[in-house]
Amino acid sequence: MEIIIQPNAAAAARLAARLLAGVIRKNPDAVLGLATGGTTLPLYGELAAMKLDWRKITTFNLDEYVGIPPQHPQSYHSFMRENLFRHINIAAKKTNIPDGLAGDIPAWCERYEKKIRAAGGIDVQLLGIGADGHIGFNEQTSSLASRTRIKTLTPQTRKDNARFFGSEDQVPHHVITMGIGTILDARHCVLLAFGKNKARAIAEAVEGPVTSMNPASVLQLHPKVTVFLDEAAAAKLKLKDYYRWVFDNKPDWQKI
Ligand code: PGA
């Protein structure tokens, strides 16, 4: 796992955008796994400003709320449209987001998995992290082998996301999310975390035991993970001076 600590979220997002831009330039047909949430906003802002060619890029989003239509202002369809897709030249038919109104959810989830496989798998999967360590909407105690499926949000996650909905009772209880097994199939995972609210989850995910009580800790089993942090999110890492030294002394060929 590569841990990159930057002075603030803007600097970390700029570097993460540079990594993704490099992938898109090198492989114009790349398949990207996308995330939503406040953490992704500075990254999508950077990417939108970069004038990259997205025409042949395929995207698969991690998750969506169940029971709200794509036009709902808090749906992840709306989030992606507003914060990334309408600013870039991506083909709408190449963007994939779970359908929160799917009638037969298990069948829909199976088709999503098949579609990811048919696209050749995910080259780079973007991830945020919940204060409890969730990735996608794989809440604590999610199976570490799980595939795309319906999940029930914890009271904490619904509280955390109430800020987007206005009040907690408007936050849906259910979501469709890629599973942890689905995420682990991506060839490169890129996790972003900013702010002191994420410090404990990050310390446990990077330096704690692999446990479904912190689903992000499973990334320790993945061969290629890059974690972009601001100082506040890195605050509880025991080896942060080591991570900093490694980053500052990277050979040129490894630089982002
Ligand atoms: P946030 O969400 O970026 O809005 O903090 C991250 C997450 O819950 O995965």
XYZ file of C-alpha atoms and ligand atoms in Angstrom:
265
model
C 0.000 0.000 0.000
C 1.390 3.371 -0.925
C 0.461 6.143 1.517
C 0.764 9.696 0.175
C 0.317 12.484 2.707
C -0.201 16.015 1.431
C -0.532 19.270 3.389
C -4.222 19.657 2.494
C -7.101 18.126 0.544
C -6.567 20.357 -2.492
C -2.952 19.221 -2.896
C -3.891 15.556 -2.400
C -6.744 15.820 -4.924
C -4.399 17.476 -7.456
C -1.973 14.592 -7.174
C -4.739 11.982 -7.412
C -6.055 13.779 -10.519
C -2.574 13.614 -12.027
C -2.489 9.866 -11.433
C -5.889 9.398 -13.112
C -5.013 11.726 -15.983
C -1.917 9.605 -16.588
C -4.095 6.477 -16.788
C -6.549 8.121 -19.217
C -3.774 9.470 -21.472
C -1.942 6.171 -21.537
C -5.069 4.075 -22.009
C -7.901 6.017 -23.691
C -10.111 2.879 -23.377
C -9.601 2.564 -19.627
C -12.369 1.315 -17.350
C -12.674 3.466 -14.239
C -14.547 2.670 -11.057
C -15.970 5.907 -9.672
C -17.018 6.987 -6.201
C -19.242 9.750 -4.858
C -19.212 11.771 -1.633
C -17.699 15.040 -0.507
C -14.153 13.665 -0.707
C -14.350 13.210 -4.470
C -15.395 16.818 -5.173
C -11.930 18.430 -5.345
C -10.703 15.490 -7.447
C -13.567 15.773 -9.951
C -13.028 19.545 -10.056
C -9.388 18.992 -11.031
C -10.238 16.316 -13.602
C -12.941 18.458 -15.214
C -10.452 21.301 -15.628
C -7.874 19.078 -17.315
C -9.519 18.775 -20.747
C -8.863 15.049 -21.007
C -10.404 12.939 -23.753
C -13.015 10.730 -22.084
C -14.793 9.585 -25.276
C -13.663 5.969 -25.016
C -13.544 5.740 -21.217
C -16.032 3.417 -19.497
C -17.102 4.055 -15.902
C -18.805 1.984 -13.224
C -19.963 3.692 -10.047
C -19.695 1.978 -6.703
C -23.179 2.530 -5.377
C -26.612 4.166 -5.418
C -29.482 4.637 -2.975
C -32.445 2.287 -3.391
C -35.850 3.838 -3.946
C -34.899 7.242 -5.307
C -35.068 8.053 -9.029
C -31.977 9.131 -11.017
C -33.364 12.686 -11.220
C -33.523 13.033 -7.414
C -31.037 15.759 -6.459
C -29.322 13.482 -3.923
C -29.100 10.409 -6.160
C -25.606 9.415 -7.155
C -26.755 9.704 -10.770
C -27.315 13.428 -10.100
C -24.040 13.693 -8.190
C -22.042 12.275 -11.077
C -23.871 14.350 -13.690
C -23.397 17.584 -11.762
C -19.847 17.079 -10.526
C -18.159 15.268 -13.387
C -20.082 13.981 -16.394
C -21.547 17.299 -17.596
C -18.070 18.847 -17.587
C -16.349 16.178 -19.712
C -16.870 14.553 -23.121
C -17.747 11.089 -21.818
C -20.362 9.075 -23.754
C -23.501 8.660 -21.598
C -23.837 5.030 -22.693
C -20.387 4.269 -21.315
C -21.292 5.424 -17.808
C -22.792 2.849 -15.451
C -24.384 3.541 -12.074
C -26.480 1.096 -10.045
C -30.225 1.479 -10.637
C -31.892 2.416 -7.373
C -35.294 1.654 -8.888
C -34.442 -1.831 -10.187
C -37.399 -4.202 -9.756
C -35.457 -7.416 -9.296
C -32.397 -6.187 -7.394
C -30.463 -9.503 -7.185
C -30.855 -10.032 -10.962
C -29.855 -6.419 -11.616
C -26.739 -6.810 -9.434
C -25.725 -9.964 -11.260
C -26.004 -8.113 -14.579
C -23.820 -5.280 -13.211
C -21.122 -7.777 -12.268
C -21.347 -9.360 -15.733
C -21.103 -5.960 -17.397
C -17.941 -5.126 -15.434
C -16.414 -8.433 -16.503
C -17.495 -7.917 -20.132
C -15.792 -4.501 -20.112
C -12.532 -6.255 -19.182
C -12.627 -5.445 -15.459
C -11.864 -2.175 -13.699
C -8.437 -0.630 -14.274
C -8.597 1.937 -11.467
C -11.185 1.993 -8.700
C -11.644 5.251 -6.797
C -12.706 4.933 -3.179
C -13.700 7.166 -0.319
C -13.905 5.796 3.208
C -16.569 6.140 5.863
C -15.728 7.179 9.417
C -16.364 3.507 10.272
C -14.085 2.239 7.507
C -16.757 1.387 4.939
C -15.803 1.375 1.250
C -18.556 1.736 -1.291
C -21.514 1.137 1.014
C -19.978 -2.022 2.429
C -20.728 -1.356 6.049
C -18.918 -2.934 9.014
C -19.136 -6.764 9.018
C -19.796 -6.891 5.262
C -18.427 -10.091 3.803
C -14.912 -9.464 2.560
C -15.818 -11.647 -0.438
C -19.111 -9.866 -1.227
C -20.287 -8.963 -4.734
C -22.687 -6.241 -5.895
C -25.849 -6.472 -3.789
C -28.366 -4.612 -1.659
C -27.134 -3.411 1.755
C -28.776 -1.725 4.718
C -27.078 1.476 5.895
C -26.018 1.796 9.516
C -27.544 4.569 11.633
C -24.099 6.274 11.627
C -23.853 6.380 7.824
C -27.406 7.712 7.547
C -26.480 10.398 10.101
C -23.282 11.240 8.182
C -25.206 11.587 4.913
C -28.129 13.536 6.376
C -26.146 16.702 5.564
C -26.871 16.129 1.874
C -30.575 15.326 2.332
C -31.532 18.070 4.769
C -32.688 15.661 7.466
C -31.878 12.146 8.570
C -35.340 10.715 8.005
C -35.025 11.492 4.292
C -31.886 9.342 3.884
C -32.830 5.975 2.340
C -32.159 2.879 4.428
C -31.039 0.718 1.520
C -28.421 0.944 -1.195
C -26.996 -1.109 -4.025
C -23.236 -1.337 -3.707
C -20.393 -3.131 -5.417
C -19.151 -5.754 -2.984
C -15.745 -5.876 -1.364
C -14.856 -8.804 -3.629
C -15.886 -6.678 -6.628
C -13.653 -3.833 -5.441
C -10.706 -6.171 -4.862
C -10.945 -7.340 -8.492
C -9.937 -3.856 -9.722
C -6.342 -3.735 -10.920
C -5.511 -0.596 -8.930
C -7.420 0.879 -5.970
C -7.071 4.584 -5.198
C -8.455 5.673 -1.845
C -8.873 9.308 -0.794
C -9.553 10.528 2.742
C -9.573 14.067 4.077
C -10.281 15.548 7.495
C -9.879 14.458 11.099
C -13.182 12.591 11.028
C -11.416 9.947 8.897
C -8.192 9.649 10.939
C -9.216 6.649 13.032
C -10.675 4.702 10.085
C -7.501 5.336 8.070
C -5.149 4.273 10.885
C -7.135 1.053 11.366
C -7.393 0.367 7.634
C -3.678 0.863 6.956
C -2.034 -0.313 10.164
C -4.654 -2.420 11.943
C -5.637 -6.033 11.425
C -7.639 -7.059 8.358
C -11.166 -7.209 9.686
C -14.700 -6.714 8.412
C -15.119 -4.277 11.334
C -13.078 -1.937 9.122
C -13.922 -3.011 5.560
C -11.179 -0.791 4.051
C -8.564 -2.860 5.913
C -9.106 -5.577 3.288
C -7.126 -3.374 0.902
C -4.016 -4.683 2.696
C -4.621 -7.869 0.681
C -4.685 -6.022 -2.655
C -1.430 -5.848 -4.630
C -1.788 -2.232 -5.798
C -3.342 0.436 -3.598
C -2.570 4.160 -3.468
C -3.950 6.174 -0.548
C -4.084 9.986 -0.780
C -4.486 11.756 2.567
C -4.391 15.248 3.966
C -2.544 15.837 7.260
C -5.721 15.581 9.330
C -6.715 12.176 7.932
C -3.119 10.935 8.392
C -2.894 12.163 11.996
C -3.284 8.775 13.705
C -0.880 6.793 11.468
C 2.058 5.429 13.491
C 4.432 5.194 10.519
C 3.600 8.498 8.868
C 7.213 9.734 8.866
C 8.204 6.559 7.034
C 5.442 7.019 4.427
C 6.566 10.613 3.900
C 10.191 9.577 3.464
C 9.238 6.910 0.923
C 7.203 9.411 -1.111
C 9.865 12.142 -0.982
C 12.553 9.705 -2.125
C 10.732 7.915 -4.921
C 12.841 7.169 -7.974
C 11.834 9.240 -11.008
C 10.153 6.334 -12.792
C 7.786 5.873 -9.862
C 6.755 9.512 -9.621
C 3.135 10.477 -10.293
P -17.512 11.374 2.068
O -18.032 9.860 2.029
O -16.540 11.510 0.954
O -18.763 12.197 1.816
O -16.909 11.582 3.403
C -17.110 8.818 1.959
C -17.828 7.503 2.145
O -18.795 7.423 2.915
O -17.401 6.517 1.517
